[in-house]
Tab-separated table of C-alpha atoms in Angstrom:
chain	number	residue	atom	x	y	z
A	1	MET	CA	0.000	0.000	0.000
A	2	LYS	CA	2.224	2.760	-1.340
A	3	ASN	CA	-0.220	5.504	-0.441
A	4	VAL	CA	-0.325	4.897	3.292
A	5	ARG	CA	2.293	6.835	5.236
A	6	ILE	CA	3.326	6.163	8.809
A	7	VAL	CA	4.352	9.369	10.622
A	8	LEU	CA	6.209	9.144	13.946
A	9	VAL	CA	6.403	12.369	15.939
A	10	GLU	CA	9.448	12.967	18.191
A	11	THR	CA	10.202	9.320	18.843
A	12	SER	CA	12.692	8.900	21.710
A	13	HIS	CA	14.077	5.413	21.060
A	14	GLY	CA	15.757	4.307	17.871
A	15	GLY	CA	14.805	0.719	18.694
A	16	ASN	CA	11.149	1.610	18.363
A	17	ILE	CA	11.731	3.122	14.921
A	18	GLY	CA	13.428	-0.097	13.813
A	19	ALA	CA	10.557	-2.187	15.151
A	20	VAL	CA	8.100	0.093	13.323
A	21	ALA	CA	10.004	-0.425	10.056
A	22	ARG	CA	9.769	-4.193	10.458
A	23	ALA	CA	6.072	-4.083	11.307
A	24	MET	CA	5.430	-1.858	8.277
A	25	LYS	CA	7.280	-4.113	5.874
A	26	ASN	CA	5.506	-7.189	7.274
A	27	MET	CA	2.221	-5.480	6.409
A	28	CYS	CA	3.290	-4.171	2.960
A	29	LEU	CA	3.731	-0.526	3.979
A	30	GLU	CA	6.830	1.410	2.952
A	31	ASP	CA	6.394	5.163	3.443
A	32	LEU	CA	7.881	6.200	6.814
A	33	VAL	CA	8.233	9.858	7.872
A	34	LEU	CA	9.901	10.915	11.117
A	35	VAL	CA	9.203	14.292	12.711
A	36	ASN	CA	12.194	15.392	14.827
A	37	PRO	CA	13.277	11.943	16.016
A	38	ARG	CA	15.416	12.064	19.179
A	39	GLN	CA	17.439	9.082	17.930
A	40	PHE	CA	17.301	7.370	14.602
A	41	MET	CA	19.869	5.026	13.067
A	42	THR	CA	21.162	3.527	16.311
A	43	ASP	CA	22.434	-0.056	16.471
A	44	GLU	CA	19.227	-1.084	18.196
A	45	CYS	CA	17.194	0.589	15.468
A	46	VAL	CA	18.904	-1.444	12.755
A	47	ALA	CA	18.811	-4.659	14.815
A	48	ARG	CA	15.096	-4.410	15.470
A	49	ALA	CA	14.354	-3.525	11.850
A	50	SER	CA	15.589	-7.085	11.220
A	51	GLY	CA	16.093	-6.739	7.490
A	52	ALA	CA	13.597	-3.944	6.835
A	53	ASP	CA	16.538	-1.574	6.314
A	54	ASP	CA	15.101	-0.337	3.033
A	55	ILE	CA	12.250	1.302	4.950
A	56	LEU	CA	14.750	3.035	7.252
A	57	HIS	CA	16.984	4.213	4.413
A	58	GLU	CA	14.085	5.688	2.489
A	59	ALA	CA	12.483	7.310	5.553
A	60	GLN	CA	12.087	11.083	5.354
A	61	VAL	CA	12.925	13.263	8.330
A	62	CYS	CA	10.808	16.423	8.754
A	63	ARG	CA	10.847	19.342	11.132
A	64	SER	CA	7.094	19.591	11.678
A	65	LEU	CA	3.947	17.510	11.494
A	66	ASP	CA	2.503	19.994	9.009
A	67	GLU	CA	5.392	19.300	6.678
A	68	ALA	CA	5.019	15.530	7.161
A	69	VAL	CA	1.360	15.449	6.168
A	70	ALA	CA	1.135	18.423	3.805
A	71	ASP	CA	0.415	16.223	0.762
A	72	CYS	CA	-2.004	13.866	2.539
A	73	SER	CA	-5.726	13.914	1.861
A	74	LEU	CA	-6.596	12.015	5.039
A	75	VAL	CA	-4.755	12.287	8.358
A	76	VAL	CA	-5.590	9.953	11.254
A	77	GLY	CA	-3.936	10.347	14.647
A	78	ALA	CA	-3.395	7.557	17.171
A	79	SER	CA	-4.485	8.524	20.649
A	80	ALA	CA	-5.627	7.270	23.987
A	81	ARG	CA	-9.384	7.442	24.278
A	82	LEU	CA	-10.405	11.043	24.811
A	83	ARG	CA	-13.681	11.237	26.611
A	84	THR	CA	-13.709	14.984	26.832
A	85	VAL	CA	-12.840	15.905	23.255
A	86	ALA	CA	-15.635	15.625	20.749
A	87	TRP	CA	-13.445	14.669	17.802
A	88	PRO	CA	-14.413	11.841	15.460
A	89	GLN	CA	-12.967	8.662	16.959
A	90	VAL	CA	-12.633	5.252	15.389
A	91	ASP	CA	-11.251	1.863	16.387
A	92	PRO	CA	-8.513	0.192	14.298
A	93	ARG	CA	-10.988	-1.736	12.165
A	94	GLU	CA	-13.049	1.351	11.391
A	95	CYS	CA	-9.792	3.165	10.705
A	96	ALA	CA	-8.853	0.610	8.046
A	97	ALA	CA	-12.301	0.899	6.494
A	98	LEU	CA	-11.743	4.667	6.192
A	99	VAL	CA	-8.149	4.520	5.050
A	100	VAL	CA	-8.151	1.834	2.362
A	101	PRO	CA	-10.666	3.458	-0.005
A	102	ARG	CA	-9.094	6.885	0.511
A	103	ALA	CA	-5.648	5.503	-0.220
A	104	ARG	CA	-6.873	4.512	-3.677
A	105	GLN	CA	-7.246	8.216	-4.461
A	106	GLY	CA	-4.476	9.934	-2.577
A	107	ARG	CA	-2.031	9.779	0.244
A	108	VAL	CA	-3.148	8.924	3.769
A	109	ALA	CA	-1.149	9.461	6.961
A	110	LEU	CA	-1.379	7.542	10.220
A	111	VAL	CA	0.280	9.677	12.879
A	112	PHE	CA	1.809	8.336	16.117
A	113	GLY	CA	3.054	10.498	18.981
A	114	ARG	CA	5.814	10.330	21.559
A	115	GLU	CA	6.341	7.133	23.567
A	116	ARG	CA	5.272	8.635	26.887
A	117	THR	CA	3.033	11.532	26.038
A	118	GLY	CA	1.526	10.785	22.621
A	119	LEU	CA	0.383	13.645	20.419
A	120	THR	CA	-0.263	17.155	21.710
A	121	ASN	CA	-3.713	18.678	21.402
A	122	ALA	CA	-2.436	20.936	18.627
A	123	GLU	CA	-1.221	17.855	16.735
A	124	LEU	CA	-4.454	15.939	17.303
A	125	GLU	CA	-6.369	18.854	15.810
A	126	ARG	CA	-4.457	18.421	12.583
A	127	CYS	CA	-6.081	14.995	12.222
A	128	GLN	CA	-9.531	14.434	10.717
A	129	TYR	CA	-9.981	11.326	12.845
A	130	LEU	CA	-8.472	9.897	15.991
A	131	VAL	CA	-7.954	6.144	16.231
A	132	HIS	CA	-7.904	4.394	19.586
A	133	ILE	CA	-6.769	0.805	20.142
A	134	PRO	CA	-9.004	-0.885	22.732
A	135	SER	CA	-6.925	-1.898	25.730
A	136	ASN	CA	-6.838	-2.695	29.430
A	137	PRO	CA	-8.194	0.407	31.209
A	138	ASP	CA	-5.654	-0.151	34.010
A	139	TYR	CA	-2.678	-0.577	31.684
A	140	SER	CA	-3.544	1.036	28.418
A	141	SER	CA	-0.324	2.318	26.901
A	142	LEU	CA	0.860	0.141	24.032
A	143	ASN	CA	4.435	0.223	22.850
A	144	LEU	CA	4.699	2.535	19.821
A	145	ALA	CA	5.672	-0.208	17.364
A	146	MET	CA	2.871	-2.441	18.677
A	147	ALA	CA	0.363	0.298	17.907
A	148	VAL	CA	1.758	0.610	14.381
A	149	GLN	CA	1.560	-3.188	14.042
A	150	VAL	CA	-2.095	-3.333	15.054
A	151	LEU	CA	-3.204	-0.538	12.709
A	152	SER	CA	-1.131	-1.919	9.833
A	153	TYR	CA	-2.503	-5.400	10.426
A	154	GLU	CA	-6.037	-4.044	10.110
A	155	LEU	CA	-5.111	-2.392	6.811
A	156	MET	CA	-3.793	-5.756	5.587
A	157	MET	CA	-7.027	-7.482	6.677
A	158	GLN	CA	-9.075	-4.798	4.908
A	159	ASP	CA	-7.013	-4.938	1.715
A	160	PRO	CA	-5.151	-8.246	1.490
A	161	GLN	CA	-4.494	-7.781	-2.232
A	162	GLY	CA	-2.857	-4.390	-1.747
A	163	SER	CA	-5.271	-2.833	-4.228
A	164	ALA	CA	-4.820	0.509	-2.496
A	165	GLU	CA	-1.408	0.568	-4.114
A	166	GLN	CA	-2.413	2.408	-7.242
A	167	ALA	CA	-3.466	5.996	-6.918
A	168	SER	CA	-5.796	7.026	-9.693
A	169	PRO	CA	-3.792	9.823	-11.307
A	170	GLU	CA	-6.726	11.878	-12.584
A	171	SER	CA	-8.005	12.824	-9.139
A	172	SER	CA	-6.353	15.539	-7.078
A	173	PRO	CA	-7.894	15.375	-3.622
A	174	THR	CA	-7.702	17.990	-0.936
A	175	THR	CA	-4.583	17.652	1.204
A	176	ALA	CA	-3.875	18.423	4.826
A	177	GLY	CA	-1.882	21.424	3.600
A	178	ASP	CA	-4.949	22.794	1.790
A	179	MET	CA	-7.040	22.372	4.929
A	180	GLN	CA	-4.447	24.025	7.175
A	181	GLY	CA	-4.325	26.902	4.682
A	182	LEU	CA	-8.088	27.261	4.927
A	183	PHE	CA	-8.049	27.132	8.735
A	184	GLY	CA	-5.272	29.695	9.022
A	185	HIS	CA	-7.136	31.985	6.650
A	186	LEU	CA	-10.412	31.441	8.485
A	187	GLU	CA	-8.938	32.241	11.879
A	188	GLN	CA	-7.263	35.383	10.569
A	189	ALA	CA	-10.416	36.464	8.801
A	190	LEU	CA	-12.567	35.938	11.899
A	191	GLU	CA	-10.156	38.072	13.851
A	192	ASP	CA	-10.050	40.745	11.169
A	193	ILE	CA	-13.784	41.087	11.079
A	194	GLY	CA	-13.897	41.273	14.861
A	195	PHE	CA	-15.845	38.059	15.280
A	196	LEU	CA	-13.180	36.191	17.184
A	197	ASP	CA	-11.409	37.055	20.398
A	198	PRO	CA	-7.985	35.475	19.778
A	199	ARG	CA	-7.574	34.718	23.484
A	200	LYS	CA	-10.767	32.684	23.611
A	201	SER	CA	-10.843	31.239	20.140
A	202	ASP	CA	-9.622	27.667	20.736
A	203	LYS	CA	-12.966	26.037	21.326
A	204	LEU	CA	-14.695	27.835	18.507
A	205	MET	CA	-11.907	27.064	16.048
A	206	ARG	CA	-12.071	23.398	17.021
A	207	ARG	CA	-15.768	23.303	16.209
A	208	LEU	CA	-15.208	25.007	12.884
A	209	LYS	CA	-12.358	22.657	11.949
A	210	ARG	CA	-14.498	19.672	12.817
A	211	LEU	CA	-17.242	21.049	10.629
A	212	PHE	CA	-14.975	21.593	7.629
A	213	TYR	CA	-13.256	18.239	8.056
A	214	ARG	CA	-16.680	16.625	8.020
A	215	ALA	CA	-17.642	18.558	4.908
A	216	GLU	CA	-14.561	17.241	3.067
A	217	PRO	CA	-14.384	20.201	0.657
A	218	ASP	CA	-12.700	19.665	-2.687
A	219	LEU	CA	-10.112	22.102	-4.032
A	220	ASP	CA	-12.654	24.223	-5.869
A	221	GLU	CA	-14.737	24.575	-2.750
A	222	ILE	CA	-11.691	25.564	-0.731
A	223	ARG	CA	-10.918	28.244	-3.304
A	224	ILE	CA	-14.461	29.516	-3.027
A	225	LEU	CA	-14.351	29.551	0.775
A	226	ARG	CA	-11.062	31.395	0.790
A	227	GLY	CA	-12.422	33.844	-1.750
A	228	ILE	CA	-15.265	34.580	0.641
A	229	LEU	CA	-12.833	35.029	3.513
A	230	SER	CA	-10.686	37.396	1.487
A	231	ALA	CA	-13.718	39.377	0.509
A	232	ALA	CA	-14.813	39.616	4.146
A	233	GLN	CA	-11.363	40.732	5.178
A	234	GLY	CA	-11.194	43.235	2.349
A	235	ARG	CA	-14.594	44.722	3.056
A	236	LYS	CA	-13.730	45.050	6.731
A	237	SER	CA	-10.353	46.593	5.919
A	238	ALA	CA	-12.079	48.795	3.411
A	239	ARG	CA	-14.631	49.761	6.039
A	240	ARG	CA	-11.857	50.280	8.580
A	241	ASP	CA	-10.008	52.400	6.049
A	242	SER	CA	-12.983	54.515	5.348
B	1	MET	CA	-9.459	-13.085	30.070
B	2	LYS	CA	-8.072	-15.351	32.720
B	3	ASN	CA	-8.662	-18.503	30.715
B	4	VAL	CA	-6.479	-17.605	27.744
B	5	ARG	CA	-2.871	-18.741	28.124
B	6	ILE	CA	0.038	-17.563	25.998
B	7	VAL	CA	2.666	-20.299	25.546
B	8	LEU	CA	6.112	-19.383	24.193
B	9	VAL	CA	8.265	-22.299	23.057
B	10	GLU	CA	12.075	-22.011	23.351
B	11	THR	CA	12.230	-18.237	23.029
B	12	SER	CA	15.806	-17.036	22.409
B	13	HIS	CA	15.615	-13.397	23.493
B	14	GLY	CA	14.555	-12.211	26.923
B	15	GLY	CA	13.580	-8.871	25.378
B	16	ASN	CA	10.874	-10.578	23.371
B	17	ILE	CA	9.433	-12.197	26.489
B	18	GLY	CA	9.247	-8.781	28.152
B	19	ALA	CA	7.524	-7.293	25.116
B	20	VAL	CA	5.061	-10.205	25.121
B	21	ALA	CA	4.245	-9.556	28.796
B	22	ARG	CA	3.493	-5.913	28.030
B	23	ALA	CA	1.344	-6.786	25.004
B	24	MET	CA	-0.574	-9.340	27.096
B	25	LYS	CA	-1.270	-6.936	29.927
B	26	ASN	CA	-2.356	-4.236	27.473
B	27	MET	CA	-4.943	-6.693	26.156
B	28	CYS	CA	-6.078	-8.020	29.583
B	29	LEU	CA	-4.273	-11.378	29.391
B	30	GLU	CA	-2.232	-12.650	32.322
B	31	ASP	CA	-1.385	-16.357	31.971
B	32	LEU	CA	2.106	-16.736	30.450
B	33	VAL	CA	3.853	-20.120	30.171
B	34	LEU	CA	7.410	-20.506	28.863
B	35	VAL	CA	8.670	-23.816	27.483
B	36	ASN	CA	12.473	-24.026	27.873
B	37	PRO	CA	13.245	-20.330	27.373
B	38	ARG	CA	16.872	-19.702	26.340
B	39	GLN	CA	16.891	-16.464	28.352
B	40	PHE	CA	14.261	-15.101	30.675
B	41	MET	CA	14.638	-12.392	33.302
B	42	THR	CA	17.316	-10.350	31.510
B	43	ASP	CA	17.558	-6.579	31.917
B	44	GLU	CA	16.085	-6.161	28.460
B	45	CYS	CA	13.208	-8.467	29.370
B	46	VAL	CA	12.273	-6.341	32.362
B	47	ALA	CA	12.815	-3.068	30.469
B	48	ARG	CA	10.560	-4.088	27.603
B	49	ALA	CA	7.885	-5.417	29.958
B	50	SER	CA	7.592	-1.735	30.935
B	51	GLY	CA	5.635	-2.281	34.128
B	52	ALA	CA	4.027	-5.600	33.270
B	53	ASP	CA	6.390	-7.280	35.746
B	54	ASP	CA	3.506	-9.086	37.419
B	55	ILE	CA	2.999	-11.158	34.276
B	56	LEU	CA	6.710	-12.080	34.258
B	57	HIS	CA	6.794	-12.951	37.958
B	58	GLU	CA	3.758	-15.196	37.679
B	59	ALA	CA	4.899	-16.881	34.455
B	60	GLN	CA	5.344	-20.650	34.677
B	61	VAL	CA	8.356	-22.341	33.117
B	62	CYS	CA	7.774	-25.852	31.699
B	63	ARG	CA	9.999	-28.481	30.155
B	64	SER	CA	7.651	-29.511	27.344
B	65	LEU	CA	4.766	-28.219	25.282
B	66	ASP	CA	2.654	-31.152	26.462
B	67	GLU	CA	3.128	-30.016	30.031
B	68	ALA	CA	2.319	-26.406	29.103
B	69	VAL	CA	-1.023	-27.223	27.509
B	70	ALA	CA	-2.034	-30.363	29.416
B	71	ASP	CA	-5.009	-28.650	31.087
B	72	CYS	CA	-6.175	-26.754	27.991
B	73	SER	CA	-9.327	-27.703	26.121
B	74	LEU	CA	-8.341	-25.792	22.980
B	75	VAL	CA	-4.808	-25.359	21.662
B	76	VAL	CA	-4.085	-23.026	18.723
B	77	GLY	CA	-0.604	-22.759	17.240
B	78	ALA	CA	0.786	-19.712	15.436
B	79	SER	CA	2.441	-20.592	12.152
B	80	ALA	CA	3.435	-19.346	8.762
B	81	ARG	CA	0.917	-20.342	6.154
B	82	LEU	CA	1.331	-24.019	5.397
B	83	ARG	CA	0.131	-24.800	1.945
B	84	THR	CA	1.109	-28.437	2.073
B	85	VAL	CA	-0.359	-29.400	5.419
B	86	ALA	CA	-4.093	-29.978	5.505
B	87	TRP	CA	-4.580	-28.824	9.083
B	88	PRO	CA	-7.421	-26.491	10.007
B	89	GLN	CA	-6.094	-22.962	9.534
B	90	VAL	CA	-7.651	-19.687	10.666
B	91	ASP	CA	-6.757	-16.019	10.512
B	92	PRO	CA	-6.462	-13.953	13.725
B	93	ARG	CA	-10.081	-12.823	13.584
B	94	GLU	CA	-11.403	-16.338	13.110
B	95	CYS	CA	-9.050	-17.432	15.878
B	96	ALA	CA	-10.635	-14.949	18.290
B	97	ALA	CA	-14.100	-16.144	17.289
B	98	LEU	CA	-13.047	-19.705	18.193
B	99	VAL	CA	-11.168	-18.842	21.355
B	100	VAL	CA	-13.492	-16.464	23.182
B	101	PRO	CA	-16.499	-18.816	23.511
B	102	ARG	CA	-14.240	-21.751	24.402
B	103	ALA	CA	-12.495	-19.686	27.066
B	104	ARG	CA	-15.836	-19.295	28.826
B	105	GLN	CA	-15.786	-23.045	29.499
B	106	GLY	CA	-12.154	-23.935	29.979
B	107	ARG	CA	-8.582	-22.988	29.399
B	108	VAL	CA	-7.347	-22.116	25.917
B	109	ALA	CA	-3.701	-21.923	24.808
B	110	LEU	CA	-2.202	-19.824	22.014
B	111	VAL	CA	1.202	-21.313	21.237
B	112	PHE	CA	4.103	-19.394	19.644
B	113	GLY	CA	7.346	-20.973	18.421
B	114	ARG	CA	10.991	-19.980	18.227
B	115	GLU	CA	11.943	-16.585	16.777
B	116	ARG	CA	13.616	-18.003	13.678
B	117	THR	CA	12.084	-21.386	13.119
B	118	GLY	CA	8.637	-21.289	14.696
B	119	LEU	CA	7.011	-24.511	15.882
B	120	THR	CA	8.147	-27.954	14.750
B	121	ASN	CA	5.763	-30.235	12.911
B	122	ALA	CA	5.418	-32.368	16.029
B	123	GLU	CA	4.428	-29.264	17.991
B	124	LEU	CA	1.978	-28.075	15.327
B	125	GLU	CA	0.257	-31.460	15.479
B	126	ARG	CA	-0.497	-30.881	19.139
B	127	CYS	CA	-2.684	-27.939	18.085
B	128	GLN	CA	-6.298	-28.307	16.981
B	129	TYR	CA	-5.972	-25.221	14.810
B	130	LEU	CA	-3.169	-23.215	13.256
B	131	VAL	CA	-3.473	-19.441	13.103
B	132	HIS	CA	-1.691	-17.445	10.428
B	133	ILE	CA	-1.305	-13.668	10.430
B	134	PRO	CA	-1.660	-12.302	6.885
B	135	SER	CA	1.571	-10.611	5.855
B	136	ASN	CA	3.834	-9.521	3.026
B	137	PRO	CA	4.684	-12.687	1.061
B	138	ASP	CA	8.207	-11.343	0.504
B	139	TYR	CA	8.790	-10.460	4.157
B	140	SER	CA	6.428	-12.483	6.223
B	141	SER	CA	8.108	-13.130	9.543
B	142	LEU	CA	6.631	-10.990	12.311
B	143	ASN	CA	8.512	-10.370	15.526
B	144	LEU	CA	7.280	-12.798	18.187
B	145	ALA	CA	5.814	-10.128	20.462
B	146	MET	CA	4.093	-8.478	17.478
B	147	ALA	CA	2.372	-11.758	16.677
B	148	VAL	CA	1.204	-12.044	20.290
B	149	GLN	CA	-0.007	-8.436	20.099
B	150	VAL	CA	-2.080	-9.021	16.969
B	151	LEU	CA	-3.772	-12.180	18.268
B	152	SER	CA	-4.403	-10.621	21.685
B	153	TYR	CA	-5.808	-7.494	20.061
B	154	GLU	CA	-8.298	-9.633	18.145
B	155	LEU	CA	-9.361	-11.298	21.407
B	156	MET	CA	-9.927	-7.838	22.888
B	157	MET	CA	-12.001	-6.806	19.852
B	158	GLN	CA	-14.040	-10.016	20.109
B	159	ASP	CA	-14.609	-9.677	23.843
B	160	PRO	CA	-14.126	-6.072	24.942
B	161	GLN	CA	-15.944	-6.691	28.230
B	162	GLY	CA	-13.664	-9.576	29.202
B	163	SER	CA	-16.678	-11.832	29.690
B	164	ALA	CA	-14.475	-14.846	28.914
B	165	GLU	CA	-12.999	-14.244	32.345
B	166	GLN	CA	-15.326	-16.538	34.221
B	167	ALA	CA	-15.048	-20.237	33.609
B	168	SER	CA	-18.299	-22.011	34.322
B	169	PRO	CA	-17.240	-24.418	37.048
B	170	GLU	CA	-19.748	-27.165	36.322
B	171	SER	CA	-18.290	-28.084	32.945
B	172	SER	CA	-15.146	-30.199	32.618
B	173	PRO	CA	-14.098	-30.078	28.982
B	174	THR	CA	-11.650	-32.356	27.268
B	175	THR	CA	-8.071	-31.152	27.633
B	176	ALA	CA	-5.039	-31.451	25.404
B	177	GLY	CA	-3.715	-34.027	27.873
B	178	ASP	CA	-6.819	-36.192	27.367
B	179	MET	CA	-6.416	-35.970	23.596
B	180	GLN	CA	-2.711	-36.828	23.716
B	181	GLY	CA	-3.589	-39.810	25.913
B	182	LEU	CA	-6.110	-40.953	23.318
B	183	PHE	CA	-3.643	-40.500	20.443
B	184	GLY	CA	-0.869	-42.371	22.225
B	185	HIS	CA	-3.256	-45.198	23.005
B	186	LEU	CA	-4.595	-45.240	19.454
B	187	GLU	CA	-1.138	-45.400	17.904
B	188	GLN	CA	-0.079	-48.214	20.227
B	189	ALA	CA	-3.288	-50.120	19.620
B	190	LEU	CA	-2.973	-49.795	15.838
B	191	GLU	CA	0.522	-51.164	16.079
B	192	ASP	CA	-0.564	-53.965	18.402
B	193	ILE	CA	-3.297	-55.131	16.061
B	194	GLY	CA	-0.853	-55.020	13.168
B	195	PHE	CA	-2.733	-52.265	11.316
B	196	LEU	CA	0.044	-49.711	11.450
B	197	ASP	CA	3.589	-49.903	10.205
B	198	PRO	CA	5.353	-47.668	12.751
B	199	ARG	CA	7.873	-46.551	10.132
B	200	LYS	CA	5.166	-45.242	7.817
B	201	SER	CA	2.572	-44.152	10.309
B	202	ASP	CA	3.050	-40.365	10.366
B	203	LYS	CA	0.639	-39.472	7.614
B	204	LEU	CA	-2.054	-41.831	8.780
B	205	MET	CA	-1.763	-40.680	12.382
B	206	ARG	CA	-2.067	-37.074	11.244
B	207	ARG	CA	-5.309	-37.868	9.454
B	208	LEU	CA	-6.683	-39.673	12.488
B	209	LYS	CA	-5.716	-36.843	14.843
B	210	ARG	CA	-7.370	-34.352	12.573
B	211	LEU	CA	-10.502	-36.472	12.561
B	212	PHE	CA	-10.652	-36.748	16.353
B	213	TYR	CA	-9.866	-33.067	16.878
B	214	ARG	CA	-12.727	-32.244	14.558
B	215	ALA	CA	-15.019	-34.597	16.441
B	216	GLU	CA	-14.242	-32.794	19.735
B	217	PRO	CA	-15.007	-35.842	21.903
B	218	ASP	CA	-16.077	-35.233	25.500
B	219	LEU	CA	-14.511	-37.127	28.379
B	220	ASP	CA	-17.098	-39.918	28.308
B	221	GLU	CA	-16.524	-40.452	24.618
B	222	ILE	CA	-12.777	-40.581	25.139
B	223	ARG	CA	-13.291	-43.221	27.807
B	224	ILE	CA	-15.435	-45.232	25.396
B	225	LEU	CA	-12.868	-44.914	22.591
B	226	ARG	CA	-10.064	-45.978	24.866
B	227	GLY	CA	-12.166	-48.881	26.093
B	228	ILE	CA	-12.551	-50.021	22.490
B	229	LEU	CA	-8.806	-49.668	21.933
B	230	SER	CA	-8.034	-51.688	25.051
B	231	ALA	CA	-10.458	-54.370	23.971
B	232	ALA	CA	-8.850	-54.540	20.533
B	233	GLN	CA	-5.414	-54.782	22.062
B	234	GLY	CA	-6.592	-57.458	24.498
B	235	ARG	CA	-8.308	-59.559	21.825
B	236	LYS	CA	-5.236	-59.356	19.622
B	237	SER	CA	-2.997	-60.302	22.532
B	238	ALA	CA	-5.450	-63.035	23.432
B	239	ARG	CA	-5.490	-64.254	19.838
B	240	ARG	CA	-1.699	-64.062	19.699
B	241	ASP	CA	-1.525	-65.958	22.976
B	242	SER	CA	-3.786	-68.691	21.768
């Protein structure tokens, strides 16, 4: 499945990256992106990759999650169950059912956070969906590579023939970069028109992001939305100028 | 799920045993049995258990697979896909669907072989079912702890409430020990009556084992079968004596 990318954010232990590479190759994944790894090609990393060195050698290293997922049309973040955050949550099987059809059209990222602390709230909000692996409520934290293994296994069960390998070239789906561009523009525009108090905007922005993620706008629609935002900003500026 | 036992046969690396303990505890399993481990409580074992020390401390160490599964009513062995062996094979999801209901009545064992070479044929024949994790045909060998993680995850998905925790005390299902007793008796009896050439008996015995596994005899039926075998042996001896 060439179109499914595994993104590891600020991994502490090289051994875990090696184990992730092995798990990926076992499940026919090959696109690994590391965001600011603390260690990478350590001896333990190579040992635990156990022959999946090609995945390690071709891994990209990025400086931010935005960069890592900029060309992805679907971004799913792994997280502990969040009872308080009303973000769309799926289990690994539902995740695979979302990812496999989308990966036939464009790139999909599965994002995994730090060993101890996972993904930050800001990082989780860059994901359209959160995926949670059911686990013992008294001992819930899976090893990073184990989490990658479980999600990758579900992709393999969903698509044993690897049909999600071929992207159809004619389609050009909306990417995470397009959506972040829209959100940045939206937030600025809401401030400019005096709708949004920047100090209190987090909750409102989360609701709006959720709404637009759900709407899954295509590129034309994003252009239209941003045109509206520009117009609103312009009119306000114009009004302010006058 | 107290009634599901993980059995590791001749594991080479203590680190893998630690990682298995963590994966088990994450998925609410606690019964770990080690058959002749090459290493056990190494530093790496404890480090990778990452707080699941209770599983390690309570693990039993056995000298044979027979001993490890003697009290189990269902034994499933993890294996690479075997195209040549006509043994009942399931995928991890089907495995969970078999295991969870059986674990409500008695003990079930999931058996995992050596890191490099897996289970021997003799060991696989002690299993009623073989479970195969779908994987990349060009790179199919999962890390041992990853395989435990995937099968345990499927148990968790099948039984998120852990209802397979309570064994119903009134039932006393057939165990692997009972079946091995029957098979040993059968083989001896077939030799005694001159039906079986011990040098060529492997294939035939495999077919007969498969048949009796499929039949799932209860304890009464096993007693009846063994009574028949004894009678056949006695008559033959009697005839030979006369």
